[in-house]
CSV table of C-alpha atoms in Angstrom, one decimal:
chain,number,residue,atom,x,y,z
A,1273,UNK,CA,-37.5,8.8,20.0
A,1274,UNK,CA,-38.3,8.6,16.2
A,1275,UNK,CA,-37.3,6.1,13.6
A,1276,UNK,CA,-34.5,8.3,12.3
A,1277,UNK,CA,-32.8,8.7,15.7
A,1278,UNK,CA,-33.3,4.9,16.3
A,1279,UNK,CA,-31.6,4.2,13.0
A,1280,UNK,CA,-28.5,6.3,14.0
A,1281,UNK,CA,-27.9,4.3,17.2
A,1282,UNK,CA,-29.0,0.8,15.8
A,1283,UNK,CA,-25.4,-0.4,15.9
A,1284,UNK,CA,-24.6,1.0,19.3
A,1285,UNK,CA,-27.8,-0.6,20.5
A,1286,UNK,CA,-26.8,-4.1,19.1
A,1287,UNK,CA,-23.2,-3.6,20.4
A,1288,UNK,CA,-24.5,-2.7,23.9
A,1289,UNK,CA,-22.6,0.6,23.8
A,1290,UNK,CA,-25.3,3.1,24.6
A,1291,UNK,CA,-26.3,4.5,28.0
A,1292,UNK,CA,-29.0,3.0,30.1
A,1293,UNK,CA,-31.4,5.8,29.6
A,1294,UNK,CA,-31.0,5.6,25.8
A,1295,UNK,CA,-31.5,2.0,25.8
A,1296,UNK,CA,-34.8,2.4,27.6
A,1297,UNK,CA,-35.9,5.0,25.1
A,1298,UNK,CA,-34.9,2.8,22.1
A,1299,UNK,CA,-36.8,-0.1,23.6
A,1300,UNK,CA,-39.8,2.1,24.1
A,1301,UNK,CA,-39.7,3.0,20.4
A,1302,UNK,CA,-39.2,-0.6,19.4
A,1303,UNK,CA,-42.3,-1.6,21.2
A,1304,UNK,CA,-44.4,1.0,19.2
A,1305,UNK,CA,-42.7,0.7,15.7
A,1306,UNK,CA,-43.0,-2.7,13.9
A,1307,UNK,CA,-40.8,-1.2,11.0
A,1308,UNK,CA,-37.8,-0.6,13.2
A,1309,UNK,CA,-38.4,-4.1,14.9
A,1310,UNK,CA,-38.0,-5.6,11.3
A,1311,UNK,CA,-35.0,-3.5,10.7
A,1312,UNK,CA,-33.3,-4.5,13.9
A,1313,UNK,CA,-34.1,-8.2,13.2
A,1314,UNK,CA,-32.6,-8.0,9.7
A,1315,UNK,CA,-29.5,-6.2,11.0
A,1316,UNK,CA,-29.0,-9.0,13.7
A,1317,UNK,CA,-29.3,-11.6,10.8
A,1318,UNK,CA,-26.8,-9.7,8.7
A,1319,UNK,CA,-24.3,-9.4,11.6
A,1320,UNK,CA,-24.6,-13.1,12.3
A,1321,UNK,CA,-23.9,-13.9,8.7
A,1322,UNK,CA,-20.9,-11.5,8.6
A,1323,UNK,CA,-19.5,-13.0,11.8
A,1324,UNK,CA,-19.9,-16.5,10.4
A,1325,UNK,CA,-18.2,-15.8,7.2
A,1326,UNK,CA,-15.2,-18.2,6.9
A,1327,UNK,CA,-12.0,-17.1,8.6
A,1328,UNK,CA,-9.2,-17.7,6.3
A,1329,UNK,CA,-5.6,-18.9,7.1
A,1330,UNK,CA,-2.6,-18.6,4.9
A,1331,UNK,CA,-1.3,-21.7,3.2
A,1332,UNK,CA,1.3,-23.8,5.0
A,1333,UNK,CA,4.0,-22.8,2.6
A,1334,UNK,CA,3.3,-19.0,2.7
A,1335,UNK,CA,6.5,-18.0,4.4
A,1336,UNK,CA,8.6,-20.2,2.0
A,1337,UNK,CA,6.9,-18.6,-0.9
A,1338,UNK,CA,7.4,-15.2,0.4
A,1339,UNK,CA,11.0,-15.8,0.9
A,1340,UNK,CA,11.3,-17.1,-2.6
A,1341,UNK,CA,9.7,-13.8,-3.9
A,1342,UNK,CA,12.2,-11.7,-1.8
A,1343,UNK,CA,15.2,-13.8,-3.2
A,1344,UNK,CA,13.8,-13.4,-6.7
A,1345,UNK,CA,13.5,-9.7,-6.2
A,1346,UNK,CA,17.0,-9.4,-4.9
A,1347,UNK,CA,18.5,-11.3,-7.9
A,1348,UNK,CA,16.4,-9.2,-10.3
A,1349,UNK,CA,17.6,-5.9,-8.8
A,1350,UNK,CA,21.1,-7.2,-9.2
A,1351,UNK,CA,20.5,-8.4,-12.7
A,1352,UNK,CA,19.0,-4.9,-13.7
A,1353,UNK,CA,22.0,-3.2,-12.3
A,1354,UNK,CA,24.4,-5.5,-14.0
A,1355,UNK,CA,22.5,-5.1,-17.2
A,1356,UNK,CA,22.7,-1.2,-16.8
A,1357,UNK,CA,26.3,-1.4,-16.2
A,1358,UNK,CA,26.9,-3.7,-19.2
A,1359,UNK,CA,24.9,-1.5,-21.5
A,1360,UNK,CA,26.1,2.0,-20.3
A,1361,UNK,CA,29.3,1.6,-18.7
A,1362,UNK,CA,31.3,2.7,-21.9
A,1363,UNK,CA,29.4,5.8,-22.7
A,1364,UNK,CA,29.2,6.7,-19.0
A,1365,UNK,CA,33.1,6.4,-18.5
A,1366,UNK,CA,33.6,8.3,-21.9
A,1367,UNK,CA,31.3,11.2,-20.6
A,1368,UNK,CA,33.1,11.2,-17.1
A,1369,UNK,CA,36.5,11.4,-18.9
A,1370,UNK,CA,35.3,14.2,-21.2
A,1371,UNK,CA,34.0,16.2,-18.3
A,1372,UNK,CA,37.2,15.8,-16.4
A,1373,UNK,CA,39.3,16.7,-19.5
A,1374,UNK,CA,37.3,20.0,-19.9
A,1375,UNK,CA,37.7,20.9,-16.3
A,1376,UNK,CA,41.5,20.1,-16.6
A,1377,UNK,CA,41.7,22.4,-19.7
A,1378,UNK,CA,39.8,25.2,-18.1
A,1379,UNK,CA,41.9,25.2,-14.9
A,1380,UNK,CA,45.2,25.1,-16.8
A,1381,UNK,CA,44.0,28.0,-19.1
A,1382,UNK,CA,43.0,30.0,-16.1
A,1383,UNK,CA,46.3,29.6,-14.4
A,1384,UNK,CA,48.3,30.6,-17.5
A,1385,UNK,CA,46.1,33.5,-18.5
A,1386,UNK,CA,44.8,34.8,-15.2
A,1387,UNK,CA,43.9,38.3,-16.6
A,1388,UNK,CA,41.1,38.0,-19.1
A,1389,UNK,CA,41.6,40.8,-21.9
A,1390,UNK,CA,38.0,41.7,-22.2
A,1391,UNK,CA,37.0,41.5,-18.6
A,1392,UNK,CA,35.3,44.8,-17.4
A,1393,UNK,CA,35.0,45.6,-13.8
A,1394,UNK,CA,32.9,48.4,-12.5
A,1395,UNK,CA,34.0,50.6,-9.6
A,1396,UNK,CA,31.0,49.7,-7.6
A,1397,UNK,CA,32.0,45.9,-8.0
A,1398,UNK,CA,35.5,46.7,-6.9
A,1399,UNK,CA,34.3,48.7,-3.9
A,1400,UNK,CA,31.9,45.9,-3.0
A,1401,UNK,CA,34.8,43.5,-3.4
A,1402,UNK,CA,37.2,45.6,-1.3
A,1403,UNK,CA,34.8,45.1,1.7
A,1404,UNK,CA,35.4,41.4,1.5
A,1405,UNK,CA,38.9,40.9,-0.2
A,1406,UNK,CA,39.0,37.2,0.5
A,1407,UNK,CA,36.2,36.6,-2.1
A,1408,UNK,CA,38.1,38.3,-4.8
A,1409,UNK,CA,39.2,36.4,-8.0
A,1410,UNK,CA,42.8,36.6,-9.2
A,1411,UNK,CA,42.2,39.1,-12.1
A,1412,UNK,CA,40.0,41.4,-9.9
A,1413,UNK,CA,42.8,41.5,-7.3
A,1414,UNK,CA,45.3,42.6,-9.9
A,1415,UNK,CA,43.0,45.3,-11.2
A,1416,UNK,CA,42.4,46.6,-7.7
A,1417,UNK,CA,46.2,46.8,-7.1
A,1418,UNK,CA,46.6,48.7,-10.4
A,1419,UNK,CA,43.8,51.1,-9.4
A,1420,UNK,CA,45.5,51.7,-6.0
A,1421,UNK,CA,48.8,52.4,-7.7
A,1422,UNK,CA,47.6,54.7,-10.5
A,1423,UNK,CA,43.9,55.3,-10.0
A,1424,UNK,CA,43.5,58.0,-12.7
A,1425,UNK,CA,44.9,55.8,-15.6
A,1426,UNK,CA,42.8,52.6,-15.1
A,1427,UNK,CA,40.2,52.1,-17.8
A,1428,UNK,CA,37.1,51.5,-15.7
A,1429,UNK,CA,33.5,52.4,-15.7
A,1430,UNK,CA,33.4,55.3,-13.2
A,1431,UNK,CA,30.5,56.5,-11.2
A,1432,UNK,CA,29.3,60.0,-11.8
A,1433,UNK,CA,31.0,61.4,-8.6
A,1434,UNK,CA,34.3,60.0,-9.6
A,1435,UNK,CA,34.1,61.4,-13.2
A,1436,UNK,CA,33.3,64.9,-12.0
A,1437,UNK,CA,36.2,64.8,-9.6
A,1438,UNK,CA,38.6,63.7,-12.4
A,1439,UNK,CA,37.2,66.5,-14.7
A,1440,UNK,CA,37.9,69.1,-12.1
A,1441,UNK,CA,41.4,67.9,-11.6
A,1442,UNK,CA,41.9,67.9,-15.4
A,1443,UNK,CA,40.6,71.5,-15.7
A,1444,UNK,CA,42.8,72.8,-12.9
A,1445,UNK,CA,45.9,71.2,-14.4
A,1446,UNK,CA,45.0,72.7,-17.8
A,1447,UNK,CA,44.6,76.3,-16.2
A,1448,UNK,CA,47.9,76.0,-14.6
A,1449,UNK,CA,49.5,75.0,-18.0
A,1450,UNK,CA,47.9,78.0,-19.6
A,1451,UNK,CA,49.3,80.2,-16.9
A,1452,UNK,CA,52.7,78.8,-17.4
A,1453,UNK,CA,52.7,79.5,-21.2
A,1454,UNK,CA,51.5,83.0,-20.7
A,1455,UNK,CA,54.4,83.6,-18.1
A,1456,UNK,CA,56.9,82.2,-20.6
A,1457,UNK,CA,55.6,84.5,-23.2
B,987,UNK,CA,10.5,-16.3,18.1
B,988,UNK,CA,8.2,-16.4,21.2
B,989,UNK,CA,10.7,-14.0,22.9
B,990,UNK,CA,9.4,-11.5,20.4
B,991,UNK,CA,6.0,-11.4,21.8
B,992,UNK,CA,7.1,-8.7,24.3
B,993,UNK,CA,8.0,-6.3,21.4
B,994,UNK,CA,5.4,-4.1,20.0
B,995,UNK,CA,4.9,-4.0,16.2
B,996,UNK,CA,6.7,-0.7,16.1
B,997,UNK,CA,9.7,-2.0,18.0
B,998,UNK,CA,9.8,-4.9,15.6
B,999,UNK,CA,9.9,-2.8,12.5
B,1000,UNK,CA,12.6,-0.5,13.9
B,1001,UNK,CA,14.6,-3.7,14.6
B,1002,UNK,CA,14.1,-4.7,11.0
B,1003,UNK,CA,15.1,-1.3,9.7
B,1004,UNK,CA,18.5,-1.9,11.6
B,1005,UNK,CA,18.7,-5.2,9.7
B,1006,UNK,CA,17.3,-7.8,12.1
B,1007,UNK,CA,15.5,-10.1,9.8
B,1008,UNK,CA,13.9,-12.2,12.5
B,1009,UNK,CA,12.0,-9.2,13.4
B,1010,UNK,CA,10.6,-9.1,9.9
B,1011,UNK,CA,9.6,-12.8,10.1
B,1012,UNK,CA,7.8,-12.1,13.4
B,1013,UNK,CA,5.9,-9.3,11.7
B,1014,UNK,CA,4.9,-11.6,8.9
B,1015,UNK,CA,3.6,-14.2,11.3
B,1016,UNK,CA,1.6,-11.6,13.3
B,1017,UNK,CA,-0.1,-10.0,10.3
B,1018,UNK,CA,-0.4,-12.7,7.5
B,1019,UNK,CA,-3.8,-14.2,8.6
B,1020,UNK,CA,-5.4,-10.8,9.5
B,1021,UNK,CA,-4.3,-9.2,6.2
B,1022,UNK,CA,-5.5,-12.3,4.2
B,1023,UNK,CA,-9.0,-12.0,5.6
B,1024,UNK,CA,-8.9,-8.2,5.2
B,1025,UNK,CA,-7.8,-8.4,1.5
B,1026,UNK,CA,-10.2,-11.3,0.8
B,1027,UNK,CA,-13.0,-8.9,1.7
B,1028,UNK,CA,-11.9,-6.9,-1.4
B,1029,UNK,CA,-11.0,-9.5,-4.0
B,1030,UNK,CA,-13.1,-12.5,-2.8
B,1031,UNK,CA,-10.5,-15.0,-3.9
B,1032,UNK,CA,-8.2,-16.8,-1.5
B,1033,UNK,CA,-5.4,-17.2,-4.0
B,1034,UNK,CA,-5.4,-13.7,-5.2
B,1035,UNK,CA,-5.6,-12.5,-1.5
B,1036,UNK,CA,-2.7,-14.5,-0.7
B,1037,UNK,CA,-0.7,-13.1,-3.6
B,1038,UNK,CA,-1.4,-9.6,-2.5
B,1039,UNK,CA,-0.6,-10.3,1.0
B,1040,UNK,CA,2.7,-11.7,-0.2
B,1041,UNK,CA,3.2,-8.5,-2.2
B,1042,UNK,CA,2.5,-6.5,0.8
B,1043,UNK,CA,5.2,-8.1,2.8
B,1044,UNK,CA,7.6,-7.9,-0.2
B,1045,UNK,CA,6.9,-4.1,-0.1
B,1046,UNK,CA,7.5,-4.1,3.6
B,1047,UNK,CA,10.9,-5.9,3.0
B,1048,UNK,CA,12.0,-3.5,0.2
B,1049,UNK,CA,10.5,-0.3,1.7
B,1050,UNK,CA,10.7,-0.8,5.5
B,1051,UNK,CA,12.9,2.5,5.5
B,1052,UNK,CA,9.8,4.4,4.4
B,1053,UNK,CA,8.0,3.6,7.7
B,1054,UNK,CA,8.3,6.6,10.2
B,1055,UNK,CA,6.9,6.5,13.7
B,1056,UNK,CA,4.1,9.1,12.9
B,1057,UNK,CA,1.5,6.3,12.3
B,1058,UNK,CA,1.0,2.9,13.9
B,1059,UNK,CA,2.7,0.0,12.0
B,1060,UNK,CA,-0.7,-1.8,11.6
B,1061,UNK,CA,-2.3,1.4,10.0
B,1062,UNK,CA,0.8,1.5,7.6
B,1063,UNK,CA,0.7,-2.3,6.6
B,1064,UNK,CA,-3.1,-2.4,6.3
B,1065,UNK,CA,-2.9,0.9,4.0
B,1066,UNK,CA,-0.4,-0.9,1.8
B,1067,UNK,CA,-2.6,-4.1,1.5
B,1068,UNK,CA,-5.7,-2.0,0.8
B,1069,UNK,CA,-3.9,-0.1,-2.0
B,1070,UNK,CA,-2.6,-3.3,-3.7
B,1071,UNK,CA,-6.1,-4.8,-3.4
B,1072,UNK,CA,-7.6,-1.7,-4.9
B,1073,UNK,CA,-5.0,-2.0,-7.8
B,1074,UNK,CA,-6.0,-5.5,-8.4
B,1075,UNK,CA,-9.6,-4.5,-8.6
B,1076,UNK,CA,-8.8,-1.8,-11.1
B,1077,UNK,CA,-7.0,-4.2,-13.2
B,1078,UNK,CA,-10.0,-6.7,-13.1
B,1079,UNK,CA,-12.3,-3.9,-14.0
B,1080,UNK,CA,-10.2,-3.1,-17.2
B,1081,UNK,CA,-10.2,-6.8,-18.0
B,1082,UNK,CA,-13.9,-7.1,-17.4
B,1083,UNK,CA,-14.7,-4.6,-20.1
B,1084,UNK,CA,-13.9,-7.3,-22.6
B,1085,UNK,CA,-15.6,-10.0,-20.6
B,1086,UNK,CA,-19.0,-11.4,-21.5
B,1087,UNK,CA,-19.4,-12.8,-17.9
B,1088,UNK,CA,-19.8,-9.4,-16.6
B,1089,UNK,CA,-23.3,-9.3,-17.8
B,1090,UNK,CA,-24.9,-10.9,-14.7
B,1091,UNK,CA,-24.1,-12.3,-11.3
B,1092,UNK,CA,-21.0,-14.2,-11.9
B,1093,UNK,CA,-20.3,-17.2,-9.3
B,1094,UNK,CA,-16.6,-17.3,-10.3
B,1095,UNK,CA,-16.2,-13.7,-8.9
B,1096,UNK,CA,-17.2,-14.8,-5.4
B,1097,UNK,CA,-15.1,-17.8,-4.6
B,1098,UNK,CA,-16.2,-19.3,-1.2
B,1099,UNK,CA,-13.2,-20.8,0.5
B,1100,UNK,CA,-13.3,-24.4,1.6
B,1101,UNK,CA,-12.0,-23.6,5.1
B,1102,UNK,CA,-14.9,-22.7,7.4
B,1103,UNK,CA,-15.6,-22.3,11.1
B,1104,UNK,CA,-19.0,-23.7,10.6
B,1105,UNK,CA,-19.0,-27.1,9.2
B,1106,UNK,CA,-22.6,-27.5,9.3
B,1107,UNK,CA,-23.0,-24.8,6.5
B,1108,UNK,CA,-25.3,-26.1,3.8
B,1109,UNK,CA,-25.6,-24.9,0.2
B,1110,UNK,CA,-28.2,-22.3,1.0
B,1111,UNK,CA,-25.9,-20.6,3.6
B,1112,UNK,CA,-23.1,-20.7,0.9
B,1113,UNK,CA,-25.4,-19.1,-1.4
B,1114,UNK,CA,-26.1,-16.4,1.4
B,1115,UNK,CA,-22.4,-15.9,1.9
B,1116,UNK,CA,-22.0,-15.1,-1.9
B,1117,UNK,CA,-24.8,-12.5,-1.7
B,1118,UNK,CA,-23.2,-10.9,1.4
B,1119,UNK,CA,-19.7,-10.9,-0.3
B,1120,UNK,CA,-21.3,-9.3,-3.3
B,1121,UNK,CA,-23.1,-6.7,-1.1
B,1122,UNK,CA,-19.8,-5.8,0.7
B,1123,UNK,CA,-18.1,-5.5,-2.7
B,1124,UNK,CA,-20.7,-2.8,-3.6
B,1125,UNK,CA,-20.1,-0.7,-0.5
B,1126,UNK,CA,-18.1,2.5,-0.7
B,1127,UNK,CA,-14.5,2.3,0.4
B,1128,UNK,CA,-14.6,3.9,4.0
B,1129,UNK,CA,-17.6,1.7,4.9
B,1130,UNK,CA,-16.2,-1.5,3.4
B,1131,UNK,CA,-12.9,-1.2,5.2
B,1132,UNK,CA,-14.5,-0.7,8.7
B,1133,UNK,CA,-17.1,-3.4,8.1
B,1134,UNK,CA,-14.3,-6.0,7.1
B,1135,UNK,CA,-12.4,-5.2,10.1
B,1136,UNK,CA,-15.1,-4.9,12.7
B,1137,UNK,CA,-17.8,-7.5,11.5
B,1138,UNK,CA,-15.8,-10.0,9.7
B,1139,UNK,CA,-12.5,-10.0,11.5
B,1140,UNK,CA,-14.2,-8.9,14.7
B,1141,UNK,CA,-11.6,-6.5,15.8
B,1142,UNK,CA,-12.4,-4.1,18.7
B,1143,UNK,CA,-13.4,-0.5,17.8
B,1144,UNK,CA,-10.1,0.6,19.2
B,1145,UNK,CA,-8.1,-1.7,16.9
B,1146,UNK,CA,-10.2,-0.5,13.8
B,1147,UNK,CA,-9.6,3.0,14.8
B,1148,UNK,CA,-5.8,2.3,15.0
B,1149,UNK,CA,-5.8,0.7,11.5
B,1150,UNK,CA,-7.8,3.1,9.6
B,1151,UNK,CA,-6.4,6.1,11.6
B,1152,UNK,CA,-9.6,7.8,12.5
B,1153,UNK,CA,-11.3,8.4,15.9
B,1154,UNK,CA,-13.4,5.7,17.6
B,1155,UNK,CA,-16.5,8.0,17.2
B,1156,UNK,CA,-16.0,8.1,13.4
B,1157,UNK,CA,-15.4,4.4,13.3
B,1158,UNK,CA,-18.7,3.8,15.2
B,1159,UNK,CA,-20.6,6.2,12.9
B,1160,UNK,CA,-19.1,4.5,9.7
B,1161,UNK,CA,-20.0,1.1,11.0
B,1162,UNK,CA,-23.5,2.2,11.7
B,1163,UNK,CA,-23.9,3.8,8.2
B,1164,UNK,CA,-22.1,0.9,6.5
B,1165,UNK,CA,-24.4,-1.8,8.1
B,1166,UNK,CA,-27.5,0.2,6.9
B,1167,UNK,CA,-26.2,0.4,3.6
B,1168,UNK,CA,-25.3,-3.2,3.5
B,1169,UNK,CA,-28.9,-3.9,4.6
B,1170,UNK,CA,-30.3,-1.8,1.7
B,1171,UNK,CA,-27.9,-3.4,-0.9
B,1172,UNK,CA,-28.9,-7.1,0.3
B,1173,UNK,CA,-32.7,-6.2,0.0
B,1174,UNK,CA,-32.0,-4.9,-3.6
B,1175,UNK,CA,-30.1,-8.1,-4.4
B,1176,UNK,CA,-32.9,-10.4,-3.0
B,1177,UNK,CA,-35.6,-8.7,-5.0
């Protein structure tokens, strides 16, 4: 055993928490090394001083003082809440009233004018919504109904496939009309 | 309150969380002296240490719901006390920047309490205690905590391990390194 390895187990040696074989090795090293002997003695002295440091006890009125602190904390909390309410109760109640009023106006407006004039709905949105009709808003439902009744006259943004179909219908109608005029002639 | 002896610290804090204030008082009685000695190792003034311990219990009262069963109650309460003690030390440091007494070894900083287990202590040993307290104060945080708990409060390795929430092996290694560091610091102070 060298000085470094003795140093690493000096506390365990003092606490008597090393194996018997290690203890014998440590003692062998101590017999040959006066430096480590000094170190060990110093350490013993320090430990003795640490153990003999005064053990403190809390003062007799510790619990009473603590209870006072707790009561003070409770009353301070109440006071802060009261002060907050006193200071901000008026603006807070006004803000809440304004919010409620705004929601009320919005709700009434929506129930009177359910169909917003500038609301544009794409066919893809309608198709998507048709899969889950329970989630439809009132104006969307109305537009879908209109579309089912007269699909060709609804002003919607059509997909490419829909527009080509409508163009074909329109062309065939136009050809038929030309034929009819020619026959009349 | 003796009937509470059968309850563990964790059971008592859960009872307090449910509103049982007697459980709180039992926890205060169990930990107040241990915490006082622990905090004294940081601040070296009994009065300040007692104030910090009271603040620790006030925090326990107001934030008991923050305790979850992932850690031991002792670990939790000692951590709160250590944090409050460190805050106090930081405050002192800031105050000291403007203090002339910081220039040398200040006796006022290391108040030796009158209560002592060894009444035969003479002036020299009191002086020695002052040096030891100053040396402990200079130790780095992890070494300081385990040394206070193990060598001043004389708790078992297992108890220290529970409080600092590290393995017994780590506690042993920290204690060994802490003691060697303390030895070096004391040598330098005595020069």
